Amino acid sequence: MLHLRLITPADRTDEVVRLIEETIGTTHLVVLPGSARNPAGDVVLCDVAREAGDELLTGLQRLGIEDSGSIAVENIDLSLSKRADKAEAEAPGEGADAVLWEHLTDATHEESTLSVTYLAFITLATMIAACGVVLDNAILIVGAMAVGPEFGPLAGFCTALVQRKPRLALRSLTALLVGFAVAMAITVGFSLFMDSIDLFSEEQLEADRPQTAFVYAPDWFSFIVAVLAGMAGTLSLTSSKSGALVGVAISVTTVPAAANAAVALSYGDTKQTWGSTEQLLLNLLGIVLAGVVTLLAQKWFWHRQRQHA
């Protein structure tokens, strides 16, 4: 269930209440006339089944409530109410299959913004991965994958393409490209520093690395894994399964490939630099394709499900 807290102008409250009452899957409707001060108006509270949430939010936006008032949505972790159970049973479809497009857009907007924190995370992840590839340490590689924040802008880019929001697409693409460029540039300097204090060496990079050689040797398995991970990651976002998203983060060779490219570049190894860059681009392409296809499939499936409800 979702909990909605609305601030509505007094002259629009009746329309809002009528919309809520007509939406199948709503319950616990409360109207507090004149309670809001900034902006001034009435406060309307209600609960709605997740599968009916997108329809209700779209209706509220059509009434202009986001412009003249406020729409706040919260997840309800526990609701002990027979009315709530009835509302969920009456709402068409399953809550786990529903996509709240506005929530998804808002969440990916935050995750895909180029910020100091984002740059810090992706740079630190790339530097950790650099240590992993030089030491041929798979544990460090997995750790770097978990730290890397690159799935946020990837998800934002996919969402923007499906929702046809060019500003979000540009913001996500900028965060992705600038983030990797900055992280790789700093990692080149980090690699040179580590070499100067004899912690990195070209011999380590060129030696046989059975645990980490895959980061500069792209193949069809890399692309397939990226596609599968992209699907899983998109589903985890739309269903709010954060645990699954962690699994996605440590499944795709993006940050390690960027790190290997940076270290190889610091030593002038063009073969590994290009191979790692190809691995990075292949994985990014696979995730984007999978994310877009998954979102389109969810949109189509949910539309068909509601048509037959």
CSV table of C-alpha atoms in Angstrom, one decimal:
chain,number,residue,atom,x,y,z
A,1,MET,CA,0.0,0.0,0.0
A,2,LEU,CA,1.0,3.6,-0.6
A,3,HIS,CA,0.0,6.6,1.6
A,4,LEU,CA,-0.8,9.9,-0.1
A,5,ARG,CA,-0.6,13.3,1.6
A,6,LEU,CA,-2.1,16.0,-0.6
A,7,ILE,CA,-2.4,19.7,-0.2
A,8,THR,CA,-5.2,21.0,-2.4
A,9,PRO,CA,-6.6,24.5,-3.1
A,10,ALA,CA,-10.0,24.7,-1.4
A,11,ASP,CA,-11.8,25.0,-4.8
A,12,ARG,CA,-10.2,21.8,-6.1
A,13,THR,CA,-10.7,19.6,-3.1
A,14,ASP,CA,-14.1,18.2,-4.2
A,15,GLU,CA,-12.5,17.2,-7.6
A,16,VAL,CA,-9.7,15.5,-5.8
A,17,VAL,CA,-11.9,13.6,-3.4
A,18,ARG,CA,-14.1,12.5,-6.3
A,19,LEU,CA,-11.1,11.2,-8.2
A,20,ILE,CA,-9.9,9.3,-5.1
A,21,GLU,CA,-13.3,7.8,-4.5
A,22,GLU,CA,-13.6,6.7,-8.1
A,23,THR,CA,-10.2,5.1,-8.2
A,24,ILE,CA,-10.5,1.4,-7.5
A,25,GLY,CA,-8.0,0.4,-4.8
A,26,THR,CA,-8.2,3.4,-2.5
A,27,THR,CA,-9.3,3.6,1.1
A,28,HIS,CA,-8.8,5.5,4.4
A,29,LEU,CA,-9.8,8.8,2.9
A,30,VAL,CA,-9.4,11.8,5.3
A,31,VAL,CA,-10.1,15.5,4.5
A,32,LEU,CA,-8.9,18.2,6.7
A,33,PRO,CA,-10.4,21.5,5.5
A,34,GLY,CA,-8.2,24.6,5.8
A,35,SER,CA,-5.4,22.7,7.6
A,36,ALA,CA,-2.6,23.6,5.2
A,37,ARG,CA,-0.8,26.9,5.6
A,38,ASN,CA,2.1,26.8,3.1
A,39,PRO,CA,0.6,26.5,0.5
A,40,ALA,CA,-2.8,27.4,1.9
A,41,GLY,CA,-5.5,24.9,1.3
A,42,ASP,CA,-7.0,21.6,2.5
A,43,VAL,CA,-5.1,18.5,3.5
A,44,VAL,CA,-6.3,15.2,1.9
A,45,LEU,CA,-5.0,11.9,3.1
A,46,CYS,CA,-5.6,8.4,1.6
A,47,ASP,CA,-4.1,5.0,1.1
A,48,VAL,CA,-4.0,3.3,-2.3
A,49,ALA,CA,-3.0,-0.1,-3.5
A,50,ARG,CA,0.4,0.1,-5.3
A,51,GLU,CA,-1.2,-1.3,-8.5
A,52,ALA,CA,-3.6,1.6,-8.6
A,53,GLY,CA,-1.1,4.2,-7.5
A,54,ASP,CA,0.1,5.3,-11.0
A,55,GLU,CA,-3.4,5.8,-12.2
A,56,LEU,CA,-4.3,8.0,-9.2
A,57,LEU,CA,-1.1,10.0,-9.4
A,58,THR,CA,-1.6,10.6,-13.2
A,59,GLY,CA,-5.2,11.9,-12.4
A,60,LEU,CA,-3.9,14.2,-9.7
A,61,GLN,CA,-1.4,15.7,-12.0
A,62,ARG,CA,-4.1,16.3,-14.6
A,63,LEU,CA,-5.9,18.3,-12.0
A,64,GLY,CA,-2.8,20.4,-11.6
A,65,ILE,CA,-2.3,19.5,-7.9
A,66,GLU,CA,1.5,19.4,-8.2
A,67,ASP,CA,1.4,23.0,-9.5
A,68,SER,CA,-1.1,24.5,-7.1
A,69,GLY,CA,-0.6,22.3,-4.1
A,70,SER,CA,1.5,19.2,-3.1
A,71,ILE,CA,1.6,15.5,-3.7
A,72,ALA,CA,3.6,13.4,-1.3
A,73,VAL,CA,3.8,9.6,-1.5
A,74,GLU,CA,5.1,7.1,1.1
A,75,ASN,CA,5.3,3.4,1.2
A,76,ILE,CA,3.4,1.7,3.9
A,77,ASP,CA,5.4,-1.2,5.4
A,78,LEU,CA,2.6,-2.5,7.6
A,79,SER,CA,-1.2,-1.8,7.4
A,80,LEU,CA,-3.5,-3.8,9.7
A,81,SER,CA,-6.8,-3.0,8.1
A,82,LYS,CA,-9.5,-5.1,6.5
A,83,ARG,CA,-10.3,-2.1,4.3
A,84,ALA,CA,-6.8,-2.0,3.1
A,85,ASP,CA,-6.9,-5.7,2.3
A,86,LYS,CA,-10.1,-5.2,0.4
A,87,ALA,CA,-8.7,-2.3,-1.5
A,88,GLU,CA,-5.7,-4.3,-2.6
A,89,ALA,CA,-7.9,-7.3,-3.6
A,90,GLU,CA,-10.1,-5.0,-5.7
A,91,ALA,CA,-7.3,-3.2,-7.5
A,92,PRO,CA,-6.5,-4.8,-10.8
A,93,GLY,CA,-3.1,-6.6,-11.2
A,94,GLU,CA,-0.4,-7.4,-8.7
A,95,GLY,CA,1.4,-4.7,-6.7
A,96,ALA,CA,4.8,-6.4,-7.5
A,97,ASP,CA,4.2,-5.9,-11.2
A,98,ALA,CA,3.1,-2.2,-11.0
A,99,VAL,CA,5.5,0.5,-12.0
A,100,LEU,CA,5.1,4.0,-10.4
A,101,TRP,CA,6.6,6.0,-13.3
A,102,GLU,CA,6.8,9.3,-11.4
A,103,HIS,CA,8.5,7.6,-8.5
A,104,LEU,CA,10.9,5.9,-10.8
A,105,THR,CA,11.7,9.1,-12.6
A,106,ASP,CA,12.2,11.0,-9.3
A,107,ALA,CA,14.4,8.2,-7.9
A,108,THR,CA,16.6,8.0,-11.1
A,109,HIS,CA,16.8,11.8,-11.3
A,110,GLU,CA,18.5,11.9,-7.9
A,111,GLU,CA,20.8,8.9,-8.6
A,112,SER,CA,21.8,10.3,-12.0
A,113,THR,CA,22.8,13.8,-11.0
A,114,LEU,CA,26.5,14.7,-11.4
A,115,SER,CA,27.5,15.6,-7.9
A,116,VAL,CA,30.7,15.6,-5.8
A,117,THR,CA,29.5,12.5,-3.9
A,118,TYR,CA,28.8,10.6,-7.1
A,119,LEU,CA,32.3,11.5,-8.4
A,120,ALA,CA,33.9,10.5,-5.1
A,121,PHE,CA,32.2,7.1,-5.1
A,122,ILE,CA,33.0,6.2,-8.7
A,123,THR,CA,36.6,7.4,-8.4
A,124,LEU,CA,37.1,5.5,-5.2
A,125,ALA,CA,35.6,2.4,-6.7
A,126,THR,CA,37.9,2.7,-9.8
A,127,MET,CA,40.9,3.1,-7.6
A,128,ILE,CA,40.0,0.0,-5.5
A,129,ALA,CA,39.5,-1.9,-8.8
A,130,ALA,CA,42.9,-0.7,-9.9
A,131,CYS,CA,44.5,-2.3,-6.9
A,132,GLY,CA,42.5,-5.4,-7.6
A,133,VAL,CA,43.6,-5.8,-11.2
A,134,VAL,CA,47.3,-5.2,-10.4
A,135,LEU,CA,47.2,-7.6,-7.5
A,136,ASP,CA,45.0,-10.0,-9.4
A,137,ASN,CA,42.6,-10.0,-6.4
A,138,ALA,CA,39.0,-11.0,-7.2
A,139,ILE,CA,37.8,-9.8,-3.8
A,140,LEU,CA,38.9,-6.3,-4.4
A,141,ILE,CA,37.2,-6.4,-7.8
A,142,VAL,CA,33.9,-7.5,-6.3
A,143,GLY,CA,34.3,-4.8,-3.6
A,144,ALA,CA,34.8,-2.1,-6.3
A,145,MET,CA,31.8,-3.3,-8.2
A,146,ALA,CA,29.7,-3.0,-5.1
A,147,VAL,CA,30.9,0.6,-4.4
A,148,GLY,CA,30.5,1.8,-8.0
A,149,PRO,CA,27.4,4.1,-8.4
A,150,GLU,CA,27.2,3.8,-12.2
A,151,PHE,CA,23.9,1.9,-12.3
A,152,GLY,CA,22.1,5.1,-11.2
A,153,PRO,CA,22.7,7.1,-14.3
A,154,LEU,CA,22.3,4.0,-16.5
A,155,ALA,CA,18.8,3.5,-15.0
A,156,GLY,CA,18.1,7.2,-15.4
A,157,PHE,CA,19.1,7.1,-19.0
A,158,CYS,CA,16.9,4.1,-19.7
A,159,THR,CA,13.9,5.7,-17.9
A,160,ALA,CA,14.4,8.9,-19.8
A,161,LEU,CA,14.4,7.1,-23.2
A,162,VAL,CA,11.2,5.2,-22.3
A,163,GLN,CA,9.4,8.3,-20.8
A,164,ARG,CA,10.8,10.5,-23.6
A,165,LYS,CA,12.4,13.0,-21.2
A,166,PRO,CA,15.4,14.4,-23.0
A,167,ARG,CA,16.6,16.5,-20.0
A,168,LEU,CA,16.8,13.5,-17.8
A,169,ALA,CA,18.6,11.5,-20.6
A,170,LEU,CA,21.2,14.3,-21.0
A,171,ARG,CA,21.7,14.6,-17.3
A,172,SER,CA,22.1,10.8,-16.9
A,173,LEU,CA,24.5,10.6,-19.9
A,174,THR,CA,26.5,13.5,-18.6
A,175,ALA,CA,26.9,11.9,-15.2
A,176,LEU,CA,27.9,8.6,-16.7
A,177,LEU,CA,30.5,9.9,-19.2
A,178,VAL,CA,32.0,12.6,-17.0
A,179,GLY,CA,32.0,10.3,-14.0
A,180,PHE,CA,34.0,7.6,-15.8
A,181,ALA,CA,36.3,10.2,-17.4
A,182,VAL,CA,37.1,11.8,-14.1
A,183,ALA,CA,37.5,8.5,-12.3
A,184,MET,CA,39.8,7.1,-15.0
A,185,ALA,CA,41.9,10.3,-15.2
A,186,ILE,CA,42.5,10.3,-11.4
A,187,THR,CA,43.2,6.6,-11.4
A,188,VAL,CA,45.9,7.1,-14.0
A,189,GLY,CA,47.5,9.5,-11.6
A,190,PHE,CA,46.9,7.1,-8.7
A,191,SER,CA,48.6,4.3,-10.7
A,192,LEU,CA,51.7,6.5,-11.4
A,193,PHE,CA,51.9,7.4,-7.7
A,194,MET,CA,51.6,3.7,-6.7
A,195,ASP,CA,54.4,2.9,-9.2
A,196,SER,CA,56.6,5.6,-7.8
A,197,ILE,CA,56.5,4.0,-4.4
A,198,ASP,CA,57.0,0.5,-5.8
A,199,LEU,CA,53.5,-0.8,-5.0
A,200,PHE,CA,52.4,-1.1,-8.7
A,201,SER,CA,54.6,-2.3,-11.5
A,202,GLU,CA,54.3,-2.9,-15.2
A,203,GLU,CA,55.4,-6.5,-14.6
A,204,GLN,CA,52.4,-7.1,-12.4
A,205,LEU,CA,50.1,-5.7,-15.0
A,206,GLU,CA,51.6,-7.8,-17.8
A,207,ALA,CA,51.8,-11.0,-15.8
A,208,ASP,CA,49.3,-13.8,-16.1
A,209,ARG,CA,46.2,-12.8,-14.1
A,210,PRO,CA,43.8,-15.7,-14.0
A,211,GLN,CA,41.4,-13.9,-11.6
A,212,THR,CA,41.1,-10.6,-13.4
A,213,ALA,CA,42.2,-11.0,-17.0
A,214,PHE,CA,38.6,-11.0,-18.1
A,215,VAL,CA,38.4,-7.2,-17.6
A,216,TYR,CA,40.3,-6.6,-20.8
A,217,ALA,CA,39.1,-9.6,-22.8
A,218,PRO,CA,35.5,-8.8,-23.9
A,219,ASP,CA,33.4,-11.6,-25.4
A,220,TRP,CA,29.8,-12.6,-25.9
A,221,PHE,CA,29.5,-13.8,-22.3
A,222,SER,CA,30.3,-10.3,-21.1
A,223,PHE,CA,27.5,-8.9,-23.2
A,224,ILE,CA,25.0,-11.6,-22.2
A,225,VAL,CA,25.8,-11.1,-18.5
A,226,ALA,CA,25.4,-7.3,-19.0
A,227,VAL,CA,22.0,-7.8,-20.6
A,228,LEU,CA,20.8,-10.1,-17.8
A,229,ALA,CA,22.1,-7.8,-15.1
A,230,GLY,CA,20.4,-4.8,-16.8
A,231,MET,CA,17.1,-6.6,-16.7
A,232,ALA,CA,17.5,-7.6,-13.1
A,233,GLY,CA,18.6,-4.1,-12.1
A,234,THR,CA,15.6,-2.5,-13.8
A,235,LEU,CA,13.2,-4.9,-12.2
A,236,SER,CA,14.9,-4.3,-8.8
A,237,LEU,CA,14.3,-0.5,-9.2
A,238,THR,CA,10.7,-0.8,-10.4
A,239,SER,CA,9.8,-3.2,-7.6
A,240,SER,CA,12.0,-1.5,-4.9
A,241,LYS,CA,14.1,-4.6,-4.3
A,242,SER,CA,17.3,-3.0,-3.2
A,243,GLY,CA,18.9,-6.3,-2.3
A,244,ALA,CA,18.7,-7.5,-5.9
A,245,LEU,CA,20.3,-4.2,-7.0
A,246,VAL,CA,23.4,-5.0,-4.9
A,247,GLY,CA,23.7,-8.3,-6.8
A,248,VAL,CA,23.5,-6.5,-10.1
A,249,ALA,CA,26.3,-4.1,-9.1
A,250,ILE,CA,28.7,-7.0,-8.5
A,251,SER,CA,27.7,-8.8,-11.7
A,252,VAL,CA,28.8,-6.4,-14.4
A,253,THR,CA,32.4,-5.5,-15.4
A,254,THR,CA,32.2,-1.7,-15.7
A,255,VAL,CA,34.3,-0.1,-13.0
A,256,PRO,CA,37.0,-2.9,-13.1
A,257,ALA,CA,37.3,-2.4,-16.9
A,258,ALA,CA,37.7,1.4,-16.5
A,259,ALA,CA,40.3,0.8,-13.8
A,260,ASN,CA,42.3,-1.6,-15.9
A,261,ALA,CA,42.1,0.8,-18.8
A,262,ALA,CA,43.5,3.6,-16.6
A,263,VAL,CA,46.3,1.5,-15.2
A,264,ALA,CA,47.3,0.1,-18.6
A,265,LEU,CA,47.2,3.7,-20.0
A,266,SER,CA,49.6,4.8,-17.3
A,267,TYR,CA,52.1,2.2,-18.6
A,268,GLY,CA,51.4,2.8,-22.2
A,269,ASP,CA,49.9,-0.6,-22.8
A,270,THR,CA,47.5,0.2,-25.7
A,271,LYS,CA,46.3,-3.3,-26.1
A,272,GLN,CA,44.9,-3.7,-22.6
A,273,THR,CA,43.7,-0.1,-22.6
A,274,TRP,CA,41.6,-0.7,-25.8
A,275,GLY,CA,40.5,-4.1,-24.6
A,276,SER,CA,39.3,-2.8,-21.3
A,277,THR,CA,37.6,0.2,-22.9
A,278,GLU,CA,35.8,-2.2,-25.3
A,279,GLN,CA,34.7,-4.3,-22.3
A,280,LEU,CA,33.4,-1.1,-20.6
A,281,LEU,CA,31.4,0.1,-23.6
A,282,LEU,CA,30.0,-3.4,-24.3
A,283,ASN,CA,28.7,-3.7,-20.8
A,284,LEU,CA,27.2,-0.2,-20.8
A,285,LEU,CA,25.5,-0.9,-24.1
A,286,GLY,CA,24.1,-4.3,-22.8
A,287,ILE,CA,22.7,-2.7,-19.7
A,288,VAL,CA,21.0,0.2,-21.6
A,289,LEU,CA,19.5,-2.1,-24.2
A,290,ALA,CA,18.2,-4.5,-21.5
A,291,GLY,CA,16.9,-1.6,-19.3
A,292,VAL,CA,14.9,0.0,-22.1
A,293,VAL,CA,13.5,-3.3,-23.3
A,294,THR,CA,12.5,-4.3,-19.8
A,295,LEU,CA,10.8,-1.0,-19.1
A,296,LEU,CA,8.9,-1.2,-22.4
A,297,ALA,CA,7.9,-4.7,-21.7
A,298,GLN,CA,6.6,-3.8,-18.2
A,299,LYS,CA,4.7,-0.9,-19.6
A,300,TRP,CA,3.1,-3.1,-22.3
A,301,PHE,CA,2.4,-5.9,-19.9
A,302,TRP,CA,0.8,-3.7,-17.3
A,303,HIS,CA,-1.4,-1.9,-19.9
A,304,ARG,CA,-2.6,-5.3,-21.1
A,305,GLN,CA,-3.2,-6.5,-17.6
A,306,ARG,CA,-5.4,-3.5,-16.7
A,307,GLN,CA,-7.3,-3.8,-20.0
A,308,HIS,CA,-8.3,-7.4,-19.1
A,309,ALA,CA,-9.0,-6.6,-15.5
